[in-house]
Short mmCIF file of C-alpha atoms in Angstrom, two decimals:
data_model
loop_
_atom_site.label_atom_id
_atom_site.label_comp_id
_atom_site.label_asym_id
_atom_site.label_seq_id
_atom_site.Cartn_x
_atom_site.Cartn_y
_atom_site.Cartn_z
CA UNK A 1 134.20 97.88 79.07
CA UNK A 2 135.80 99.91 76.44
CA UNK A 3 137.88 103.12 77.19
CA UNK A 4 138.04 105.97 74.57
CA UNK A 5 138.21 109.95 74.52
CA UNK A 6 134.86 110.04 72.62
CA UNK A 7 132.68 112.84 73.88
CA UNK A 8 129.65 112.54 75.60
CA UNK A 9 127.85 114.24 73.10
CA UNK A 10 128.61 111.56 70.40
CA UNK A 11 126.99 108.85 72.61
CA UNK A 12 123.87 109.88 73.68
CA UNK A 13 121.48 112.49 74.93
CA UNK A 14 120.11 112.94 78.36
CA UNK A 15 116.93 114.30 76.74
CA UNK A 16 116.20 111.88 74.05
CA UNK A 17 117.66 108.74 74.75
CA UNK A 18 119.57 106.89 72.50
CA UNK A 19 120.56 109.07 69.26
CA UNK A 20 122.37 105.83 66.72
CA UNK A 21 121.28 102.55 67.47
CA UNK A 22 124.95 102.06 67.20
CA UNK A 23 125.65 103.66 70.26
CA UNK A 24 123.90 100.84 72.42
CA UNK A 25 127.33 98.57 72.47
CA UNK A 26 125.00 95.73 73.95
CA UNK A 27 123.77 92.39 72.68
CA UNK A 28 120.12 91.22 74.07
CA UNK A 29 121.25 88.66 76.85
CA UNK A 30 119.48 85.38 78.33
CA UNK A 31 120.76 82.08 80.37
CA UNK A 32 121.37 78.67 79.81
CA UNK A 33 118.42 76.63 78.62
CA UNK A 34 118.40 75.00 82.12
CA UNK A 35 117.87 78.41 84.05
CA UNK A 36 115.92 80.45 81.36
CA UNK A 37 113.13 77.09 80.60
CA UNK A 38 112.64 77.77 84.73
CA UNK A 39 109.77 80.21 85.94
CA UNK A 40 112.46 81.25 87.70
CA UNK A 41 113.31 85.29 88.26
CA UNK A 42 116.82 85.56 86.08
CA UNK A 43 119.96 87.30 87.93
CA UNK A 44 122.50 89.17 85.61
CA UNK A 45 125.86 90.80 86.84
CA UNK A 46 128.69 92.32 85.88
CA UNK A 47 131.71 93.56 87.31
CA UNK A 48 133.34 96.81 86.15
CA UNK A 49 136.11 98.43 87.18
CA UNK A 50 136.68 102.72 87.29
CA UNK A 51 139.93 104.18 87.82
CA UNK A 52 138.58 107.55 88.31
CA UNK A 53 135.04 108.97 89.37
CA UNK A 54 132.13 109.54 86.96
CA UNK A 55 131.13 112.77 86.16
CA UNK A 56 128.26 112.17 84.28
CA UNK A 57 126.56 108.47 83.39
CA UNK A 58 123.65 107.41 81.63
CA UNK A 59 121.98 103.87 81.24
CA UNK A 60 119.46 102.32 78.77
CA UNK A 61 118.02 99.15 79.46
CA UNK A 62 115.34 96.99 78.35
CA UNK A 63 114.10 93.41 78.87
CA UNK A 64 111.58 90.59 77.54
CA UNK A 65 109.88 90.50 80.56
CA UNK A 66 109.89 93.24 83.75
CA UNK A 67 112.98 93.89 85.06
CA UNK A 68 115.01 95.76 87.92
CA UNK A 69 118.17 97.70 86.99
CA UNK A 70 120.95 98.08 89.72
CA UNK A 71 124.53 99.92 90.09
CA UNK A 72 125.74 98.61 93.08
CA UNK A 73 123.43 98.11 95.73
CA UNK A 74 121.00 101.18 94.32
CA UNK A 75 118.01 99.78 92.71
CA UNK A 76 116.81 102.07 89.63
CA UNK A 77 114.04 100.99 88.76
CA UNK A 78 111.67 101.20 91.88
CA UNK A 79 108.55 99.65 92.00
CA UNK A 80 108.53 100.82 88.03
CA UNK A 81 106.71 97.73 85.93
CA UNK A 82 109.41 98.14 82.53
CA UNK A 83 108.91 98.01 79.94
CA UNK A 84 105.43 98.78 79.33
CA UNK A 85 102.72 96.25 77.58
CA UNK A 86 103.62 96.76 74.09
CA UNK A 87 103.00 94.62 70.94
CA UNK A 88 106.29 92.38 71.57
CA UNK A 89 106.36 90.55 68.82
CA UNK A 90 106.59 94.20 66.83
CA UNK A 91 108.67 96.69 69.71
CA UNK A 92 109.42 97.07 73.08
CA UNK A 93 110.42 100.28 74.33
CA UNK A 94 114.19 101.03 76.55
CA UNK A 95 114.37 102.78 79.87
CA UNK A 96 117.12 106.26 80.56
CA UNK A 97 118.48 106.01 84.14
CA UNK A 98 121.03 108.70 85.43
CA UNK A 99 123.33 106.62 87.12
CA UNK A 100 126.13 109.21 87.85
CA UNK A 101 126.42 108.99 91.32
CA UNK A 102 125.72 105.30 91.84
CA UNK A 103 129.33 104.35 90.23
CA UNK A 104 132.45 104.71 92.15
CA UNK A 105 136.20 104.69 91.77
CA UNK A 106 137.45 100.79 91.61
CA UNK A 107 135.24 97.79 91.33
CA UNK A 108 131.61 98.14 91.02
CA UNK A 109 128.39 95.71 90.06
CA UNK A 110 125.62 96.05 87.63
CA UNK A 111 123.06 93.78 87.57
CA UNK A 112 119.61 93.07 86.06
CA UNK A 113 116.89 90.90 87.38
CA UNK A 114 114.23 89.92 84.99
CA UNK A 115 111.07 88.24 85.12
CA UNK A 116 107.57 87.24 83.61
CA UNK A 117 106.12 90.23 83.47
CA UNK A 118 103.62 90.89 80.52
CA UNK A 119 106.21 89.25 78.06
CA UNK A 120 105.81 85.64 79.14
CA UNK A 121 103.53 85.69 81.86
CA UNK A 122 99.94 84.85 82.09
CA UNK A 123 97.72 87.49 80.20
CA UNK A 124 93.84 88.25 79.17
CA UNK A 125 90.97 86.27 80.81
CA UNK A 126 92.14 82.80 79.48
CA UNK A 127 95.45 83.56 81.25
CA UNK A 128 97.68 82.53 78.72
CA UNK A 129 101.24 81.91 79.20
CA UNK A 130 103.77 83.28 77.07
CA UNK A 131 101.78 84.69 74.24
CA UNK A 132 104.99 86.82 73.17
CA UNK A 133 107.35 84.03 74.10
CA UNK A 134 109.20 81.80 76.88
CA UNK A 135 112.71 83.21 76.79
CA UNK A 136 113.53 85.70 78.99
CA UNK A 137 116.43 88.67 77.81
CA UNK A 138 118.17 91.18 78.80
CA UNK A 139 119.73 94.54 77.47
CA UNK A 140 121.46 97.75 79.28
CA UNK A 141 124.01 100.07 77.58
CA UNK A 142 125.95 102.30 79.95
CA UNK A 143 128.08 105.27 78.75
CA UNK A 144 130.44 106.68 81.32
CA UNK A 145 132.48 109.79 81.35
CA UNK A 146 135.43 109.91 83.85
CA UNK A 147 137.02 112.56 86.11
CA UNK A 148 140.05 111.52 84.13
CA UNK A 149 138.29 113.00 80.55
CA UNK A 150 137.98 108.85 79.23
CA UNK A 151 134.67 107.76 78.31
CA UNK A 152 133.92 104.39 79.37
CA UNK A 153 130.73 101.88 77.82
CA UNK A 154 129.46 98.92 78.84
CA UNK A 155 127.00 96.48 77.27
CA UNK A 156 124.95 93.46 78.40
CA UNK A 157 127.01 90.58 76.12
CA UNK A 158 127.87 87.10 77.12
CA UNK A 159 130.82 87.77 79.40
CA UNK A 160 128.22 88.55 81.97
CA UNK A 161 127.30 85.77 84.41
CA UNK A 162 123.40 84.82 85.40
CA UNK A 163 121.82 82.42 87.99
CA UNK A 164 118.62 82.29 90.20
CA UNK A 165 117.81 84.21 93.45
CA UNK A 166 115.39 85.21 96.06
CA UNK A 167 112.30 85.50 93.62
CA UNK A 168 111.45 81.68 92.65
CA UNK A 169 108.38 81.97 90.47
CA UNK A 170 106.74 85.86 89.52
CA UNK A 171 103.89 86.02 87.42
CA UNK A 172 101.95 89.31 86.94
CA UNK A 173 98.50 87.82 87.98
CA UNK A 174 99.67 84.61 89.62
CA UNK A 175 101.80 85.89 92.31
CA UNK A 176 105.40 85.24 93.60
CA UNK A 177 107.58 82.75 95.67
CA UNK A 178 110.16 84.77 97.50
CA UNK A 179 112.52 83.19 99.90
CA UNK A 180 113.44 85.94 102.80
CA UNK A 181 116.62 83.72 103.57
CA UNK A 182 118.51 85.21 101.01
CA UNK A 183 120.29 88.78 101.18
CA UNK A 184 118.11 90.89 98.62
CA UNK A 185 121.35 92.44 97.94
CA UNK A 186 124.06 89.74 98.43
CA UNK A 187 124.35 88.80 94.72
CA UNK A 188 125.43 92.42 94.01
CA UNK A 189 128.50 92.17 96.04
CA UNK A 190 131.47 92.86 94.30
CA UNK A 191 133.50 90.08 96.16
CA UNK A 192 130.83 87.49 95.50
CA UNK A 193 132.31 84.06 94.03
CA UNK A 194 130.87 83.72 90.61
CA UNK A 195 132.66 80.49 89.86
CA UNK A 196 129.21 78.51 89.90
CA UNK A 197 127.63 81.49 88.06
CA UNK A 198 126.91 79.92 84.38
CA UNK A 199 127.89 82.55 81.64
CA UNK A 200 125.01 84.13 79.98
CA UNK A 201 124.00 83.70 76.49
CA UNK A 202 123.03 85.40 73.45
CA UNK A 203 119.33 85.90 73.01
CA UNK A 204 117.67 84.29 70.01
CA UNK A 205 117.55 86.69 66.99
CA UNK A 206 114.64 88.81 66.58
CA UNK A 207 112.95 91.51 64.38
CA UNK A 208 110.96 93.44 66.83
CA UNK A 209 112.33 97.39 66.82
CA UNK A 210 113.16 98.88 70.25
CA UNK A 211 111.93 102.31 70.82
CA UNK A 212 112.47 105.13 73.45
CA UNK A 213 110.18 105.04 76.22
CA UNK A 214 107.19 107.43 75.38
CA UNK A 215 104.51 107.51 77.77
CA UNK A 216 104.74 108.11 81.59
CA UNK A 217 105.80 104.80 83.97
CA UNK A 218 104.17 102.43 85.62
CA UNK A 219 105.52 103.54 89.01
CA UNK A 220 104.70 103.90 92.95
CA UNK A 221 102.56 107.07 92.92
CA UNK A 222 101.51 107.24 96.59
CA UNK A 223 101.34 105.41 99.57
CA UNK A 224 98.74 104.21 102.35
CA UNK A 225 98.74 103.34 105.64
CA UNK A 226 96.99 99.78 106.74
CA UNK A 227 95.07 98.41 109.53
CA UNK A 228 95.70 95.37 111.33
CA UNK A 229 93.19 93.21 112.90
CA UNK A 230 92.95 89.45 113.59
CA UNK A 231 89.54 87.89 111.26
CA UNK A 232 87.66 85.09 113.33
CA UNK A 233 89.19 82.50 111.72
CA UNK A 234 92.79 83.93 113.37
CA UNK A 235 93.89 85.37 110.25
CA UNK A 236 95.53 88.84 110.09
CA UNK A 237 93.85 90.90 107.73
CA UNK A 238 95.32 94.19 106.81
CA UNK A 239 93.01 97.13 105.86
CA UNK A 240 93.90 100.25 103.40
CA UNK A 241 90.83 101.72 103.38
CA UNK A 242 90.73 102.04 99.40
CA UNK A 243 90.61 100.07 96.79
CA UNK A 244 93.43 100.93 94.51
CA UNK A 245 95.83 98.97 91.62
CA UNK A 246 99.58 98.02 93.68
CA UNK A 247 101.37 96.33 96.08
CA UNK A 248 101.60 95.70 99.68
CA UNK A 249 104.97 96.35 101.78
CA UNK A 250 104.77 93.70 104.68
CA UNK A 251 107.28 93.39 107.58
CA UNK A 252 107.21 89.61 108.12
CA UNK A 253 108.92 87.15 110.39
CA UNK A 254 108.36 83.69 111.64
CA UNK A 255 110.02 80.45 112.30
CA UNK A 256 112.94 80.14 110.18
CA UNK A 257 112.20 78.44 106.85
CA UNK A 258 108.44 78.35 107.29
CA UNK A 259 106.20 79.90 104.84
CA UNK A 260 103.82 83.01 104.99
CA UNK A 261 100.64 83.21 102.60
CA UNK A 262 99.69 86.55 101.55
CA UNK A 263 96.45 87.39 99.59
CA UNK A 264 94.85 89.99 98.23
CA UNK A 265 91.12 91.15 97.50
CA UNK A 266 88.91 93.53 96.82
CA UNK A 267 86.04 92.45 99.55
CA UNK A 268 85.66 90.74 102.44
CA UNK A 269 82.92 88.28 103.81
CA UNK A 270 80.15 89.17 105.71
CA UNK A 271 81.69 87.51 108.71
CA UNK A 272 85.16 89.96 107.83
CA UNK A 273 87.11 87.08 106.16
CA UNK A 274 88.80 87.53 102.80
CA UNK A 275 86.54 86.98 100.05
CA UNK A 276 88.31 86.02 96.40
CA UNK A 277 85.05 84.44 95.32
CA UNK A 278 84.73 87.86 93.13
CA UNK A 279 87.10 86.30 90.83
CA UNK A 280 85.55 83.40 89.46
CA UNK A 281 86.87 80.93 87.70
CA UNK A 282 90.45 81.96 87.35
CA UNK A 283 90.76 80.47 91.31
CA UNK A 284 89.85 77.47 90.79
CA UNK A 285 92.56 77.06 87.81
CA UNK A 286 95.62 78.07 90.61
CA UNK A 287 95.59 78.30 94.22
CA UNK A 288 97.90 80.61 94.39
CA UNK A 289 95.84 83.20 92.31
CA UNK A 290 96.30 86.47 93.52
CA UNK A 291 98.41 85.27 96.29
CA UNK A 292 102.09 85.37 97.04
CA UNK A 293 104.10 83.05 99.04
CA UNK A 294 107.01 83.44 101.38
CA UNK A 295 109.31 81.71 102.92
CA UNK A 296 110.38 83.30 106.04
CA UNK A 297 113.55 84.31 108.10
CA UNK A 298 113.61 84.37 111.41
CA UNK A 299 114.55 88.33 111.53
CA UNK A 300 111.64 90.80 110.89
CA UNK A 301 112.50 91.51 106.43
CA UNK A 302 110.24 94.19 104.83
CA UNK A 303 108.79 91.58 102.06
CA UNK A 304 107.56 93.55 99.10
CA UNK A 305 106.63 92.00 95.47
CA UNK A 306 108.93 93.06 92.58
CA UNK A 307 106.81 91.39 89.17
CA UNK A 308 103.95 91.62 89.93
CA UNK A 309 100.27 94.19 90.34
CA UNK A 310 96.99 93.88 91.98
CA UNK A 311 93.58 95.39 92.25
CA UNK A 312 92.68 95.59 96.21
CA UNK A 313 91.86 96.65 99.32
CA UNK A 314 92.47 94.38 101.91
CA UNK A 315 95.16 91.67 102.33
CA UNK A 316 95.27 88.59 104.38
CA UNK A 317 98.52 87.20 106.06
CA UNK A 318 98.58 83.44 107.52
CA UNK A 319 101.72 81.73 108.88
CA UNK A 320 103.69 85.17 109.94
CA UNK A 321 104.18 86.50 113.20
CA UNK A 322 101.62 89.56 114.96
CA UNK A 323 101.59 92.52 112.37
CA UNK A 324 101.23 96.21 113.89
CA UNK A 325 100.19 98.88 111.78
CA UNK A 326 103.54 100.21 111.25
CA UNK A 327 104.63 97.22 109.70
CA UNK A 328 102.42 97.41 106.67
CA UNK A 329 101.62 100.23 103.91
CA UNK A 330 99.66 100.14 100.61
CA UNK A 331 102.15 101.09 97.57
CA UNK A 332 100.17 102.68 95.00
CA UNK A 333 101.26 101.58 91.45
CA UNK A 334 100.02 103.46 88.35
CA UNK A 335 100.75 105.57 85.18
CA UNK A 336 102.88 108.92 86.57
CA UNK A 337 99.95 110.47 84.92
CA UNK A 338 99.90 114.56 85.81
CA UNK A 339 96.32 115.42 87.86
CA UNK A 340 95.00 118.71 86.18
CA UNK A 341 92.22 119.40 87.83
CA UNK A 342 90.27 119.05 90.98
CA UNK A 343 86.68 118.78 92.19
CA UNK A 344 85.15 119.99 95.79
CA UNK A 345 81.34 120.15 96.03
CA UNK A 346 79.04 120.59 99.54
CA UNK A 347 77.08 117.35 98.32
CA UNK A 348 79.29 114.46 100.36
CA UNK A 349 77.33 112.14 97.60
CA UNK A 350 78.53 114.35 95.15
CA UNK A 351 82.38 114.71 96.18
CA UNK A 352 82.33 110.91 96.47
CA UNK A 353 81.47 109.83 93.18
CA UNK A 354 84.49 112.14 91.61
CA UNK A 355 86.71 110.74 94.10
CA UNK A 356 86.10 107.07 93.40
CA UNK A 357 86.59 108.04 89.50
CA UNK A 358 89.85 109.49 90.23
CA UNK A 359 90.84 106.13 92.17
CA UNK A 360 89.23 104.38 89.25
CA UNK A 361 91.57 106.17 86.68
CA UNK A 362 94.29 105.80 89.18
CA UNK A 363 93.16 101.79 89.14
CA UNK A 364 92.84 101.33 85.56
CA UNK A 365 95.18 103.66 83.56
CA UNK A 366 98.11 101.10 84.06
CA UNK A 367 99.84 102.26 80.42
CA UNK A 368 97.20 100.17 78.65
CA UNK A 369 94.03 101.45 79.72
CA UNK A 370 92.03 98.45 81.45
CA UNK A 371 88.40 97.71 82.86
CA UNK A 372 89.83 96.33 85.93
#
C-alpha cells in the first residue's frame, strides 16, 4: 500500500474507469508452477491495513480466467462471469467495483479467486482446453481515500500470497468439484496463518491491451423457484419449470465427507429420469459433463457453482439428503440486457411463442451471442 495526498480526481473516475494506465499500480499476478499447472481454482489475498475510514474507494480488476473479487468477507462480483469472452490473445476487458463501504479502520483482506473460465477452459464443440492459454492471472488496483484526507492504493504484485481452496476443478462446460468442508469464507480471515501460503508470482509477459468493460455483465438476472420430487430410480430431481441459461442454488447435506452428484438437463425421459442423451458425443468424452460434484458436510451448506453456466431445466441430485422446495432455486444468468418492450395477445399460442423467444434471448445472449 502506498500513502500520498494525491486527489481522487488524479486517480481515477467513477464513470469511466481507469483514466492513465499508470494509475493501475498493479502487476498481473499468478502462483507457483506447482499450484497454477493444477485445474485447481487459485486463492489470492492480501492484507491491508487503514488507520482511518474510507470515504470513497474504487477497484479495477481483471483476470485470465473468471474470477471473484472480495473486501473482506463481501463478495463483489456475484454470480457475474468476468471478464467477458473476448479475443485473449488481443484484450481482455477490467471490472469498476465501489468498494467504499466494504473497507474498515485497521486490518482488512482482499482477495481474488480465479478460475478456468473461457480463458483456459474447455471451449467450442471440440472442447478444447486452453485455446488462450494454461496460466491463470490475476490483476486488481484499489485507490482509497481516507477520513484522514491520505489516499491510499493497492495493487495485485508478488507480496501477495496464493494457495488452493474449496473449488478443486471448475470448468465452464465440465463442471466443478467443491468440497463443503471448507469455510467459503475462512481464507479471508484476517488472522488466518499464511505461513504455508506460497508467495505469488509475476505473470508471464504479454501484449494483449486491457480495456474498460463495455457491454452489460454476465450476471444473475432473476430467480426461480424448483420442485422436488423423487424419479423411480430414487433420484431427486428438481424442477424449474423453464428452460433457461444459469445455475442452481442447492441446500445439501449428507454424511460427512461423502459426495453429492448434481446434473443438469434440458429433458427428461419418458419414464421422468434425467435425460443428457441430447448432448451427444461430448458425454461420452467426460462423465462428469454437465455435472458437478460435491463433497458434503454434515451441516445443511447452500452449495452454489461459482465458474461455471448451463442451459436447463431440470436437475438431478444423488448421494444428498431429502431436498424440500425451499431448499432449491433456479439463478438466472445472462447479459443485464434492458427489456424494451412487451407483447400480450388473446391467442395463448400466440403469447407463447414470444415468451419462449424472450427466454431464448435470455438463454443465448450470454455477451457473445450463442445458438445454445
Amino acid at each position: 500500500a502506498d500513502d500520498s495526498t494525491s486527489s481522487w480526481s488524479d486517480y481515477a473516475s467513477f464513470e469511466t474507469g481507469i483514466l492513465d494506465e499508470a494509475t493501475w499500480n498493479a502487476r498481473w499476478i499468478t502462483a507457483p508452477a506447482e499450484l497454477s499447472k493444477s485445474r485447481r481454482a487459485l486463492y489470492f489475498r492480501t492484507v491491508v491495513t487503514l488507520p482511518s475510514r474510507v470515504i470513497r474507494g474504487r477497484a479495477y480488476a481483471s483476470a485470465l480466467g473468471w474470477y471473484r473479487l472480495y473486501v473482506n468477507d463481501t463478495n463483489h462480483t456475484g454470480h457475474a462471469l468476468v471478464p467477458r469472452w473476448t479475443p485473449f490473445h488481443d484484450y481482455v476487458e477490467y471490472q469498476a467495483y465501489d468498494v467504499t463501504t466494504s473497507f474498515r479502520p485497521g486490518p482488512n483482506v482482499i482477495g481474488m479467486v480465479v478460475a478456468d473460465g473461457r480463458y483456459r477452459g474447455r471451449n467450442g464443440v471440440q472442447d478444447k482446453f486452453g485455446m488462450y492459454g494454461k496460466e491463470l492471472a490475476a490483476l486488481a488496483s484499489f485507490v482509497l481515500d481516507l477520513e484522514d484526507g491520505t489516499t491510499v492504493t493497492i495493487g495485485t504484485d508478488d507480496d501477495w500470497h496464493v494457495n488452493t481452496g474449496r473449488i478443486m476443478y471448475a470448468d465452464p462446460k465440465h463442471g466443478e468439484r467443491v468440497d463443503l468442508r471448507e469455510p467459503e469464507h475462512g481464507w479471508l480471515s484476517p488472522m488466518l496463518d499464511t505461513q504455508q501460503w506460497p508467495r505469488s508470482e509475476h505473470a508471464e509477459p504479454h501484449e494483449r491491451v486491457l480495456i474498460g468493460e463495455d457491454v452489460e455483465r454476465v450476471r444473475d438476472t432473476m430467480r426461480l423457484p424448483g420442485t422436488v420430487t423423487t424419479t423411480p430410480s430414487g433420484a431427486q430431481l428438481i424442477d424449474f419449470g423453464q428452460n433457461f441459461s444459469g445455475i442452481a442454488a442447492i441446500r445439501l447435506s449428507g454424511k460427512e465427507g461423502g459426495t453429492a452428484r448434481v446434473t443438469y438437463s434440458e429433458v427428461v425421459t419418458p419414464a421422468g429420469e434425467i435425460d443428457t442423451s441430447y448432448l451427444g458425443r461430448q458425454t461420452r468424452g467426460d462423465k462428469w459433463f454437465q455435472k458437478d460434484e460435491v463433497v458434503l458436510s454434515d451441516t445443511p451448506t447452500l452449495y452454489t457453482p461459482s465458474f461455471t453456466i448451463r442451459g436447463f431445466r431440470y436437475v438431478e441430485v444423488v448421494g444428498a439428503r431429502e431436498l424440500k422446495d425451499e431448499d432449491v432455486e433456479g439463478i438466472v444468468i445472462t447479459t443485464a440486457m434492458e427489456e424494451i418492450s412487451t407483447f400480450r395477445v388473446s391467442d395463448p399460442r400466440l403469447q407463447k411463442l414470444w415468451d419462449n423467444v424472450v427466454w431464448s434471448l435470455r438463454g443465448n445472449f450470454t455477451d457473445t451471442p450463442t445458438d445454445c
